[in-house]
Coordinates of C-alpha atoms and ligand atoms in Angstrom, one line a residue:
Chain H
X17 CA -0.2 -0.1 -0.2
X18 CA 1.2 3.5 -1.1
X19 CA 1.3 5.6 2.6
X20 CA 0.3 8.7 2.3
X21 CA 3.3 10.9 3.9
X22 CA 1.7 11.5 8.0
X23 CA -1.7 10.9 8.1
X24 CA -2.5 14.2 10.2
X25 CA -3.8 12.6 13.9
X26 CA -4.6 15.7 15.2
X27 CA -7.4 16.0 12.5
X28 CA -8.4 12.7 13.0
X29 CA -8.8 13.3 16.3
X30 CA -11.0 16.5 16.0
X31 CA -13.0 14.1 13.9
X32 CA -13.5 11.7 16.7
X33 CA -13.9 14.8 19.1
X34 CA -16.9 16.4 16.7
X35 CA -18.4 13.3 16.3
X36 CA -18.5 11.6 20.0
X37 CA -19.6 15.0 21.0
X38 CA -22.5 15.0 18.3
X39 CA -23.5 11.2 20.6
X40 CA -22.8 9.7 17.4
X41 CA -21.3 7.5 20.3
X42 CA -19.0 4.6 20.3
X43 CA -19.1 3.9 16.8
X44 CA -16.7 7.0 16.1
X45 CA -14.0 4.8 16.6
X46 CA -14.7 2.5 13.5
X47 CA -15.7 5.1 11.4
X48 CA -12.6 7.6 12.0
X49 CA -10.4 4.5 11.5
X50 CA -12.1 4.0 8.5
X51 CA -11.5 7.7 7.5
X52 CA -7.7 6.8 8.1
X53 CA -7.6 3.9 6.0
X54 CA -9.1 5.6 3.3
X55 CA -6.7 8.6 3.7
X56 CA -3.8 5.6 3.8
X57 CA -4.9 4.6 0.4
X58 CA -4.2 8.1 -1.1
X59 CA -8.0 8.2 -1.9
X60 CA -8.7 11.7 0.1
X61 CA -5.9 14.3 -0.2
X62 CA -8.3 17.5 1.4
X63 CA -9.8 18.5 4.2
X64 CA -13.1 18.6 2.0
X65 CA -12.6 15.5 0.7
X66 CA -12.5 14.7 4.0
X67 CA -15.7 15.6 5.2
X68 CA -17.8 15.2 1.7
X69 CA -16.6 11.1 2.6
X70 CA -18.2 11.2 6.3
X71 CA -20.9 13.0 4.7
X72 CA -21.4 10.2 2.4
X73 CA -20.7 7.3 5.2
X74 CA -23.2 9.1 7.4
X75 CA -25.6 9.6 5.7
X76 CA -25.3 6.2 3.7
X77 CA -26.5 5.0 7.3
X78 CA -30.1 5.7 6.7
X79 CA -32.5 4.2 4.6
X80 CA -33.5 6.0 1.0
X81 CA -35.6 9.0 2.6
X82 CA -39.0 8.9 3.4
X83 CA -39.4 13.1 2.9
X84 CA -42.0 13.6 5.3
X85 CA -45.0 12.0 3.4
X86 CA -47.4 10.2 5.9
X87 CA -48.6 6.2 5.0
X88 CA -52.4 7.1 4.4
X89 CA -54.7 4.1 5.0
X90 CA -56.2 3.0 1.8
X91 CA -59.7 3.8 3.5
X92 CA -61.5 4.9 6.5
X93 CA -58.9 6.9 8.7
X94 CA -55.5 7.0 9.3
X95 CA -54.6 6.3 12.7
X96 CA -51.2 7.7 14.0
X97 CA -50.4 7.1 17.5
X98 CA -47.5 9.1 18.9
X99 CA -45.4 7.8 21.8
X100 CA -42.2 8.3 23.5
X101 CA -40.0 8.4 27.2
X102 CA -41.6 11.5 29.4
X103 CA -40.8 15.2 28.3
X104 CA -39.2 14.4 24.8
X105 CA -42.0 16.9 22.4
X106 CA -44.8 14.1 22.6
X107 CA -47.8 16.0 22.5
X108 CA -46.1 19.1 21.0
X109 CA -44.9 17.0 17.6
X110 CA -49.0 15.6 18.0
X111 CA -49.9 19.3 17.3
X112 CA -47.6 19.9 14.2
X113 CA -48.0 16.8 12.6
X114 CA -51.7 17.8 12.5
X115 CA -51.2 21.1 11.4
X116 CA -48.6 20.3 8.4
X117 CA -52.1 17.8 7.5
X118 CA -54.2 20.5 7.4
X119 CA -52.3 22.4 5.1
X120 CA -51.8 19.6 2.8
X121 CA -55.8 19.9 2.9
X122 CA -56.4 16.4 5.3
X123 CA -59.2 16.7 7.6
X124 CA -57.7 15.6 11.1
X125 CA -58.9 14.7 14.9
X126 CA -56.8 14.7 17.7
X127 CA -56.8 12.5 20.6
X128 CA -55.8 13.2 24.3
X129 CA -55.2 9.6 25.1
X130 CA -52.6 10.9 28.4
X131 CA -54.8 10.7 30.9
X132 CA -52.7 10.7 33.6
X133 CA -49.9 13.5 34.0
X134 CA -51.8 16.7 35.2
X135 CA -52.4 19.3 32.5
X136 CA -51.7 17.2 29.7
X137 CA -55.4 17.1 28.5
X138 CA -55.6 20.6 28.4
X139 CA -52.3 21.2 26.3
X140 CA -53.6 18.9 23.9
X141 CA -57.3 21.2 24.0
X142 CA -55.1 24.3 23.8
X143 CA -53.5 22.9 20.6
X144 CA -56.4 21.3 19.1
X145 CA -58.6 24.8 19.7
X146 CA -55.6 26.7 18.0
X147 CA -55.9 24.4 15.1
X148 CA -59.4 24.7 14.9
X149 CA -59.7 21.0 15.5
X150 CA -61.7 18.4 17.6
X151 CA -60.1 17.0 20.5
X152 CA -61.0 13.5 22.1
X153 CA -60.7 13.1 25.4
X154 CA -60.8 10.8 28.2
X155 CA -61.4 11.3 32.4
X156 CA -58.3 11.7 34.3
X157 CA -57.1 8.6 35.6
X158 CA -59.3 6.6 33.0
X159 CA -58.8 4.1 30.3
X160 CA -56.2 5.4 27.4
X161 CA -57.1 2.8 25.3
X162 CA -60.4 3.5 25.8
X163 CA -59.6 7.3 24.3
X164 CA -58.2 5.9 21.4
X165 CA -61.0 3.6 20.7
X166 CA -63.1 6.6 21.0
X167 CA -61.0 8.7 18.5
X168 CA -61.1 5.8 15.9
X169 CA -64.9 5.6 16.0
X170 CA -64.9 9.3 16.0
X171 CA -63.0 9.3 13.1
X172 CA -64.4 6.4 11.6
X173 CA -68.5 8.0 12.0
X174 CA -67.2 11.4 10.8
X175 CA -65.0 10.4 7.9
X176 CA -62.0 12.4 9.4
X177 CA -58.7 11.2 7.3
X178 CA -56.5 10.9 10.2
X179 CA -56.6 10.6 14.1
X180 CA -53.9 11.1 15.9
X181 CA -53.3 10.1 19.1
X182 CA -50.9 11.3 22.0
X183 CA -50.1 9.5 24.8
X184 CA -48.4 9.7 28.2
X185 CA -44.7 9.6 28.3
X186 CA -43.4 6.4 29.8
X187 CA -40.6 4.6 30.1
X188 CA -39.7 1.9 28.6
X189 CA -38.1 0.2 31.6
X190 CA -41.8 0.2 33.0
X191 CA -43.3 -2.9 32.4
X192 CA -47.0 -1.5 33.3
X193 CA -46.9 1.5 31.6
X194 CA -45.6 -1.2 28.3
X195 CA -48.5 -3.4 28.8
X196 CA -50.7 -0.2 28.8
X197 CA -49.2 0.7 25.3
X198 CA -49.8 -2.4 23.9
X199 CA -53.1 -2.9 24.9
X200 CA -53.6 0.8 23.3
X201 CA -52.4 -0.6 19.8
X202 CA -54.2 -3.6 20.2
X203 CA -57.8 -1.6 21.0
X204 CA -57.1 0.4 17.5
X205 CA -56.2 -3.0 15.4
X206 CA -59.7 -4.1 16.5
X207 CA -61.3 -1.2 15.8
X208 CA -59.7 -0.1 12.3
X209 CA -58.3 -2.5 9.7
X210 CA -54.0 -1.6 9.9
X211 CA -54.4 0.6 12.4
X212 CA -52.3 2.1 14.0
X213 CA -50.9 3.1 10.2
X214 CA -48.2 5.1 12.1
X215 CA -46.9 5.4 15.3
X216 CA -44.0 7.4 15.8
X217 CA -41.3 7.5 18.6
X218 CA -40.6 10.5 19.7
X219 CA -36.9 10.9 20.7
X220 CA -35.3 14.0 22.3
X221 CA -32.8 15.4 20.4
X222 CA -30.7 15.9 23.5
X223 CA -30.6 12.2 24.5
X224 CA -27.7 10.2 24.9
X225 CA -26.5 6.5 23.9
X226 CA -29.9 5.6 26.2
X227 CA -31.6 5.9 22.6
X228 CA -30.5 2.6 21.9
X229 CA -32.4 0.9 24.9
X230 CA -35.5 3.4 24.3
X231 CA -35.4 2.5 20.8
X232 CA -35.0 -1.5 20.8
X233 CA -37.2 -1.3 23.7
X234 CA -40.2 0.1 22.4
X235 CA -40.2 -1.4 19.2
X236 CA -39.5 -5.0 21.0
X237 CA -43.3 -4.1 22.3
X238 CA -44.9 -2.4 19.4
X239 CA -44.5 -2.1 16.1
X240 CA -42.6 1.6 15.1
X241 CA -43.3 3.1 11.6
X242 CA -41.1 5.9 12.0
X243 CA -38.7 8.5 14.3
X244 CA -39.4 11.9 15.2
X245 CA -36.6 13.7 16.6
X246 CA -37.0 17.1 18.8
X247 CA -35.2 20.4 20.1
X248 CA -32.7 20.2 17.0
X249 CA -33.0 23.8 17.0
X250 CA -30.9 23.8 20.3
X251 CA -27.0 23.0 20.4
X252 CA -28.1 19.1 20.4
X253 CA -27.0 17.0 17.2
X254 CA -29.2 14.1 17.5
X255 CA -26.3 11.7 16.4
X256 CA -27.4 8.9 18.7
X257 CA -30.2 8.0 15.9
X258 CA -27.9 7.0 13.7
X259 CA -26.9 3.7 15.1
X260 CA -30.6 3.1 16.5
X261 CA -32.1 3.9 13.3
X262 CA -29.9 1.5 11.5
X263 CA -30.0 -1.6 14.8
X264 CA -34.1 -1.2 14.8
X265 CA -35.0 -0.6 11.2
X266 CA -36.4 2.4 11.8
X267 CA -36.4 5.4 9.4
X268 CA -36.2 8.7 10.8
X269 CA -39.4 10.5 9.5
X270 CA -39.4 14.0 10.9
X271 CA -37.1 16.6 13.0
X272 CA -39.0 19.2 15.4
X273 CA -37.3 22.3 15.1
X274 CA -38.8 24.7 17.5
X275 CA -41.9 24.5 19.7
X276 CA -44.3 26.3 17.1
X277 CA -46.8 24.3 14.9
X278 CA -44.4 24.7 11.5
X279 CA -41.5 23.6 13.6
X280 CA -41.5 20.2 12.0
X281 CA -39.0 19.7 9.1
X282 CA -39.1 16.2 7.0
X283 CA -36.0 14.2 7.6
X284 CA -32.9 14.5 5.3
X285 CA -30.0 12.7 5.4
X286 CA -27.4 14.4 4.0
X287 CA -28.9 17.5 5.9
X288 CA -28.6 15.5 8.7
X289 CA -25.2 14.2 8.0
X290 CA -23.5 17.9 7.8
X291 CA -25.2 19.4 10.3
X292 CA -23.7 16.3 12.6
X293 CA -20.4 17.5 11.9
X294 CA -20.9 20.9 12.4
Chain E
X23 CA -20.0 -4.5 34.4
X24 CA -16.8 -2.5 34.1
X25 CA -14.6 -4.9 36.5
X26 CA -16.0 -8.2 34.1
X27 CA -14.9 -6.1 31.4
X28 CA -11.3 -5.0 32.9
X29 CA -10.6 -8.5 33.9
X30 CA -11.3 -9.9 30.5
X31 CA -8.9 -7.4 28.8
X32 CA -6.2 -7.8 31.8
X33 CA -6.5 -11.9 31.4
X34 CA -3.1 -12.4 29.9
X35 CA -1.3 -10.8 33.2
X36 CA 1.9 -12.1 34.9
X37 CA 2.0 -13.2 37.8
X38 CA 4.1 -10.4 39.4
X39 CA 2.4 -8.0 41.2
X40 CA 2.3 -5.1 38.8
X41 CA 0.7 -3.5 35.9
X42 CA 2.5 -3.3 32.9
X43 CA 1.9 0.1 30.4
X44 CA 0.6 -1.7 27.9
X45 CA -1.5 -3.0 30.5
X46 CA -2.9 0.0 31.8
X47 CA -3.3 0.7 28.1
X48 CA -6.1 -1.8 27.5
X49 CA -7.6 -1.3 30.5
X50 CA -7.7 2.5 29.8
X51 CA -8.8 1.7 26.7
X52 CA -12.1 0.1 28.3
X53 CA -12.7 2.4 30.9
X54 CA -13.1 4.7 27.8
X55 CA -15.6 3.3 26.1
X56 CA -17.2 2.1 29.4
X57 CA -17.8 6.0 30.5
X58 CA -18.5 7.1 26.7
X59 CA -21.2 4.4 27.0
X60 CA -22.0 6.4 29.5
X61 CA -22.4 9.8 28.5
X62 CA -19.3 11.0 30.1
X63 CA -18.2 14.2 28.1
X64 CA -15.3 13.6 25.1
X65 CA -13.5 16.2 27.3
X66 CA -13.8 14.9 30.9
X67 CA -13.5 11.7 29.7
X68 CA -10.1 12.2 28.1
X69 CA -8.8 14.1 31.2
X70 CA -10.0 11.5 33.4
X71 CA -8.0 8.6 31.5
X72 CA -5.0 11.0 31.5
X73 CA -5.3 11.5 34.9
X74 CA -6.1 7.4 35.7
X75 CA -3.0 6.8 33.0
X76 CA -0.1 8.7 34.8
X77 CA -1.3 6.8 38.2
X78 CA -2.6 3.1 37.4
X79 CA 1.1 2.3 35.7
X80 CA 3.0 0.4 38.4
X81 CA -0.3 -0.4 40.9
X82 CA 0.5 -3.4 43.1
X83 CA -2.2 -5.7 43.5
X84 CA -2.2 -8.1 46.2
X85 CA -3.5 -11.9 45.6
X86 CA -6.9 -11.4 46.9
X87 CA -7.8 -8.8 44.6
X88 CA -7.5 -9.0 40.6
X89 CA -6.3 -6.1 39.1
X90 CA -9.4 -5.6 37.3
X91 CA -11.2 -4.9 40.9
X92 CA -8.3 -2.4 41.7
X93 CA -8.4 -0.6 38.3
X94 CA -12.2 -0.4 38.8
X95 CA -12.0 0.6 42.9
X96 CA -9.7 2.9 42.0
X97 CA -12.1 4.2 38.8
X98 CA -14.6 4.6 41.3
X99 CA -13.1 6.1 44.0
X100 CA -11.9 8.8 41.3
X101 CA -15.2 9.5 40.2
X102 CA -17.1 9.4 43.3
X103 CA -14.6 12.3 44.3
X104 CA -15.5 14.2 40.4
X105 CA -19.2 13.8 41.6
X106 CA -18.6 16.0 44.9
X107 CA -18.9 13.7 47.6
X108 CA -20.2 16.1 49.9
X109 CA -23.3 16.2 50.6
X110 CA -25.3 19.5 49.7
X111 CA -28.5 20.8 51.1
X112 CA -31.0 23.7 49.9
X113 CA -30.3 26.5 51.0
X114 CA -32.5 28.9 53.0
X115 CA -32.0 32.7 53.8
X116 CA -31.8 34.1 57.1
X117 CA -34.9 36.7 56.2
X118 CA -37.6 34.8 54.3
X119 CA -38.5 34.1 51.9
X120 CA -36.1 32.2 50.0
X121 CA -36.3 32.5 46.9
X122 CA -35.5 29.2 44.4
X123 CA -35.5 29.3 41.0
X124 CA -36.2 26.3 38.2
X125 CA -34.2 26.5 34.9
X126 CA -33.6 24.2 32.1
X127 CA -34.4 22.9 29.0
X128 CA -37.6 21.9 27.4
X129 CA -39.2 18.7 29.2
X130 CA -36.5 18.2 31.6
X131 CA -38.9 17.9 34.2
X132 CA -38.7 21.4 36.3
X133 CA -42.7 21.8 36.5
X134 CA -42.9 18.2 38.4
X135 CA -39.8 18.7 40.2
X136 CA -41.1 22.3 41.7
X137 CA -44.0 19.9 43.0
X138 CA -42.2 17.2 44.4
X139 CA -39.5 19.9 45.8
X140 CA -42.7 21.6 47.6
X141 CA -43.7 18.7 48.8
X142 CA -40.3 17.9 50.4
X143 CA -40.3 21.7 52.0
X144 CA -43.9 21.1 53.1
X145 CA -42.8 17.6 55.4
X146 CA -39.5 19.3 56.0
X147 CA -42.0 22.6 57.9
X148 CA -39.9 25.2 55.4
X149 CA -43.8 26.5 54.7
X150 CA -43.4 26.5 50.7
X151 CA -45.0 29.0 48.2
X152 CA -45.1 27.6 44.1
X153 CA -45.0 30.6 41.8
X154 CA -46.3 29.6 37.7
X155 CA -43.5 31.5 36.0
X156 CA -44.2 29.6 32.7
X157 CA -46.4 31.9 30.5
X158 CA -46.0 29.9 27.3
X159 CA -46.6 26.5 27.0
X160 CA -50.2 25.5 27.1
X161 CA -51.7 24.4 30.3
X162 CA -48.2 25.1 32.1
X163 CA -49.8 27.2 34.8
X164 CA -53.0 24.2 34.8
X165 CA -49.9 21.7 35.4
X166 CA -48.5 23.5 38.3
X167 CA -52.2 24.2 40.1
X168 CA -52.9 20.8 39.6
X169 CA -49.6 19.6 41.0
X170 CA -49.5 22.2 43.9
X171 CA -53.1 21.1 45.1
X172 CA -51.8 17.7 44.9
X173 CA -49.3 18.8 47.0
X174 CA -51.2 21.1 49.3
X175 CA -49.2 24.2 48.3
X176 CA -50.7 27.6 47.4
X177 CA -49.7 28.6 43.9
X178 CA -49.9 32.1 42.0
X179 CA -49.8 32.0 38.2
X180 CA -51.1 34.5 35.9
X181 CA -54.2 34.0 36.9
X182 CA -53.8 35.9 40.4
X183 CA -51.4 38.0 38.7
X184 CA -54.1 39.1 36.3
X185 CA -53.7 40.2 32.3
X186 CA -52.3 43.8 32.8
X187 CA -49.2 42.8 33.3
X188 CA -50.1 39.4 32.0
X189 CA -47.1 39.2 29.5
X190 CA -43.4 40.5 32.1
X191 CA -42.8 37.4 33.9
X192 CA -40.8 39.5 35.9
X193 CA -43.6 41.5 37.5
X194 CA -45.7 38.1 37.7
X195 CA -42.7 36.6 40.3
X196 CA -42.3 39.8 42.2
X197 CA -46.2 39.4 42.8
X198 CA -45.8 35.5 43.3
X199 CA -43.2 36.6 46.1
X200 CA -45.6 39.6 47.8
X201 CA -47.9 37.0 47.7
X202 CA -46.2 34.3 49.3
X203 CA -45.0 37.1 52.1
X204 CA -48.5 38.0 52.4
X205 CA -49.4 34.1 53.3
X206 CA -46.3 34.2 55.7
X207 CA -44.7 31.2 53.5
X208 CA -40.9 30.9 54.2
X209 CA -39.7 29.4 50.5
X210 CA -40.9 30.8 47.2
X211 CA -40.3 27.9 44.5
X212 CA -40.1 29.5 40.9
X213 CA -41.4 27.0 37.8
X214 CA -40.1 29.2 34.8
X215 CA -40.6 28.0 31.1
X216 CA -37.9 25.2 29.6
X217 CA -35.8 27.2 27.1
X218 CA -32.3 26.4 25.4
X219 CA -29.5 28.2 26.5
X220 CA -28.9 29.4 23.0
X221 CA -31.7 31.6 23.4
X222 CA -30.6 35.0 23.3
X223 CA -34.5 36.5 24.4
X224 CA -35.4 34.1 27.0
X225 CA -32.0 34.0 28.5
X226 CA -32.3 37.1 29.3
X227 CA -35.7 36.6 30.9
X228 CA -34.2 34.6 32.9
X229 CA -30.9 37.4 34.0
X230 CA -33.5 40.3 34.8
X231 CA -35.7 37.9 36.6
X232 CA -32.1 36.7 38.7
X233 CA -31.5 40.5 39.0
X234 CA -35.1 41.2 39.9
X235 CA -36.1 39.1 42.2
X236 CA -32.3 37.2 44.0
X237 CA -32.7 33.8 44.2
X238 CA -30.4 32.3 46.7
X239 CA -31.1 29.3 44.5
X240 CA -30.8 29.1 41.2
X241 CA -31.7 25.2 39.9
X242 CA -30.4 23.4 36.4
X243 CA -32.9 20.5 36.2
X244 CA -31.7 18.2 33.8
X245 CA -33.0 15.5 32.2
X246 CA -30.7 12.2 33.2
X247 CA -30.7 10.5 29.9
X248 CA -29.2 14.0 28.1
X249 CA -25.8 13.3 26.5
X250 CA -23.2 15.4 25.4
X251 CA -25.4 18.1 25.2
X252 CA -25.4 18.6 28.9
X253 CA -21.6 20.3 28.8
X254 CA -23.5 22.9 26.9
X255 CA -26.6 23.3 28.1
X256 CA -24.8 23.2 31.8
X257 CA -22.1 25.7 30.5
X258 CA -24.9 28.0 28.9
X259 CA -27.0 28.4 31.9
X260 CA -24.1 28.9 34.2
X261 CA -22.7 31.7 31.9
X262 CA -25.8 33.8 32.1
X263 CA -27.0 32.9 35.6
X264 CA -24.4 31.2 37.9
X265 CA -26.2 27.7 38.9
X266 CA -26.2 27.4 42.4
X267 CA -27.3 23.6 42.6
X268 CA -28.5 20.7 40.3
X269 CA -31.5 18.5 39.8
X270 CA -31.1 15.8 37.8
X271 CA -34.2 14.0 36.5
X272 CA -36.2 10.6 35.3
X273 CA -33.2 8.2 36.7
X274 CA -35.6 5.7 37.3
X275 CA -35.0 4.7 34.2
X276 CA -32.0 2.8 32.9
X277 CA -29.7 5.6 31.6
X278 CA -26.2 5.7 32.7
X279 CA -26.5 9.1 34.2
X280 CA -22.5 10.4 33.0
X281 CA -24.9 13.7 32.4
X282 CA -23.6 14.3 36.1
X283 CA -20.4 14.4 35.5
X284 CA -20.3 16.5 32.7
X285 CA -22.5 19.3 34.3
X286 CA -21.4 19.0 37.8
X287 CA -17.7 19.4 36.4
X288 CA -18.7 22.1 33.9
X289 CA -20.9 24.3 36.8
X290 CA -18.9 23.0 39.8
X291 CA -22.5 23.2 41.4
X292 CA -23.3 20.7 43.7
X293 CA -25.8 17.9 42.3
X294 CA -28.8 18.3 45.6
X295 CA -31.2 16.2 43.9
X296 CA -32.6 13.2 41.8
X297 CA -35.7 12.5 40.1
X298 CA -36.4 8.9 40.3
X299 CA -40.0 8.8 39.4
X300 CA -43.1 11.3 38.2
X301 CA -44.9 10.7 41.8
X302 CA -44.4 13.6 43.7
X303 CA -42.6 11.7 46.7
X304 CA -40.1 10.7 43.9
X305 CA -37.2 13.0 44.9
X306 CA -33.9 11.7 46.3
X307 CA -30.8 13.4 47.9
X308 CA -28.0 12.7 45.7
X309 CA -25.8 9.9 46.4
X310 CA -22.3 10.5 44.5
X311 CA -21.5 6.6 45.5
X312 CA -24.5 5.2 43.7
X313 CA -24.3 7.5 41.1
X314 CA -20.6 6.7 40.0
X315 CA -21.6 2.7 40.7
X316 CA -24.5 3.6 37.7
X317 CA -22.0 5.2 35.5
X318 CA -19.4 2.3 35.8
X319 CA -22.1 -0.6 35.6
Ligands
LIG429 N1 -37.2 23.8 21.3 C1 -37.8 23.1 21.3 N2 -38.8 22.3 22.6 C2 -39.7 21.6 21.8 C3 -39.6 20.5 20.7 N3 -41.0 19.9 21.0 C4 -41.2 20.6 21.8 N4 -41.0 21.1 22.6 C5 -41.2 21.4 23.9 O1 -40.5 20.7 24.4 C6 -41.3 20.4 26.4 C7 -42.3 19.4 26.3 O2 -42.8 19.3 24.8 P1 -44.1 18.5 25.3 O3 -44.9 18.0 24.2 O4 -45.1 18.4 26.2 O5 -43.7 16.9 25.9 P2 -44.4 15.3 26.1 O6 -43.3 14.0 25.1 O7 -45.8 15.3 25.2 O8 -44.1 15.6 27.5 P3 -44.6 13.8 28.3 O9 -46.5 14.2 27.7 O10 -45.3 15.4 30.0 O11 -44.1 13.2 28.2 C8 -42.6 21.7 25.9 O12 -42.0 22.9 26.4 C9 -42.3 21.8 24.4 O13 -42.9 23.4 23.9 C10 -39.0 21.3 19.7 O14 -38.6 21.0 18.2 N5 -38.0 22.1 19.9
LIG430 N1 -39.7 8.7 35.3 C1 -39.4 9.9 35.2 N2 -40.3 11.2 34.7 C2 -40.4 12.6 35.4 C3 -39.3 12.7 36.4 N3 -39.3 13.9 36.3 C4 -40.8 14.8 35.2 N4 -40.4 13.1 34.9 C5 -42.1 13.7 33.6 O1 -41.4 14.3 32.4 C6 -42.0 14.9 31.9 C7 -41.6 16.3 31.7 O2 -41.9 17.1 32.8 P1 -42.3 18.7 33.3 O3 -42.0 18.7 34.8 O4 -43.3 19.1 32.6 O5 -41.3 19.0 32.6 P2 -40.6 20.5 32.4 O6 -38.6 20.9 32.3 O7 -41.4 21.6 33.4 O8 -40.9 21.1 31.1 P3 -41.3 21.8 29.9 O9 -42.1 22.9 30.9 O10 -42.2 21.8 29.0 O11 -39.5 23.0 29.7 C8 -44.0 14.5 32.2 O12 -44.2 13.2 32.0 C9 -43.0 14.3 33.9 O13 -44.3 13.7 34.6 C10 -38.4 11.5 37.1 O14 -38.0 11.6 38.4 N5 -39.0 10.4 36.4
LIG431 MG1 -47.1 15.0 26.5
LIG432 MG1 -43.2 22.8 32.7

């Protein structure tokens, strides 16, 4: 092999730092080793070339993009389930999705199936009100599966295109709460063929390596059709999602980039990779 | 567990009782991986491993303890020191009321933790009072009000403040403190809106709030699952406000919690409590020994 004189170890260390600090995780080391090999083989000669290679590699770790379109049901309402651990942005993303669908001409119904947390139903109801949408609610402490069922019922009866079901935050380590989630999935599936047609696992953009446990546990419990990564308008890079989506074979579909209704971007792998590298 | 991993890499040890430089190198690589997997910051991990490198070569191990175990104990003790091994209670003013400001990123657990803190202070007979100063998030006031009711602590929010100064958070909080004094409360816990440390306008609001009400405690409430961003978040909030204490939440999950090290390392502020559940009694005093064990598991 032709050795490139002095691979710049400081440069490689910088790349390592950038990736780790972006939460890319332990996969950083083999990626940087790969980069070093590419340089040694003489394939990459400039800083731009190194970066271009990295963007290609990282973007390539995602499947082909499924740019921002929902998978609609063939007939009847499309049922969309929003789930994830506490505080990641589920309720807000549910509202953003509703907004996006309304703008594309669909009719939407929101379901406040978080019957546990104080202020949860009120929070979604305010978003529904701002959007001019009906919201299906239950009683505080009531069965969330019943709310989900009612939502599917209502959407079917009124010929509404999409029912978005917001659920309570739950740690994937709480088996009782995971069972509750499975019941919600079962119940809507019985009421409506193929439901939930979309189930989005919402991840906080600041999440570290725990993203892997979250993703694996939720995916083992219920079918997940997509990932939504939020709060990427801050300093978080969301790198933990790269290895996760590859591990569980679930595509990243949207990115939350702010607290307003319009702050939802369809996922784009190259753009994400560029931002990851700073 | 770290000890098994270290025993694994150090298994070809000679029977002489001292770790060689090569063995240390292997061990340190493993320790580095463990720390990064646990979300300890890149910089801190680097410094930590660097310090270990100097001290580990020549470690003698006795016949009863394997070198792997020895190294683990070493790392564990060092971590405990780095996490701040002296217990740090909440500060209380000699002249009431003591004002405690809860700040942090969106969704970190501030509102829930404010109520948990109120419950705790009530038990400790510190006469707490809650101020709902998040005027942005839909139903934020509702949420704190319901929580306040659950723990039996009064809440002052936009509803009491009236809409005249409805949008000025500073005047709302001042009104809340006045109401607390009138109610003979001795501690006032102020719940604020989640915000990013790079949002100049929102950070400006906190700075104005701090100078207006001079809180004795500015508590950074941070999500225990935070990764490398913990450093940036902590730096930003600390540089703007001066953080006096940290509460790490959602540690009832399986996140390793390396953010604890990063946040304490960057701010120098003691981690005072950890949130371990959604119930209002799920607040524990920080225990650095347990935290070190969790990070290294
Ligand atoms: N900056 C930013 N904040 C966001 C984003 N998405 C949500 N948030 C904020 O994050 C906080 C939590 O959002 P919620 O929608 O209540 O989160 P959740 O997952 O429903 O929370 P729980 O139901 O309590 O588990 C709120 O302050 C939101 O405004 C985003 O993309 N960017
Ligand atoms: N499992 C668990 N959940 C927690 C803990 N602390 C808070 N939560 C949950 O995390 C979610 C967010 O909590 P909030 O108190 O609304 O967070 P916040 O920081 O006030 O959010 P914003 O005001 O939007 O910034 C809620 O579902 C809480 O019940 C904890 O220690 N463990
Ligand atoms: Mg919610
Ligand atoms: Mg709050």
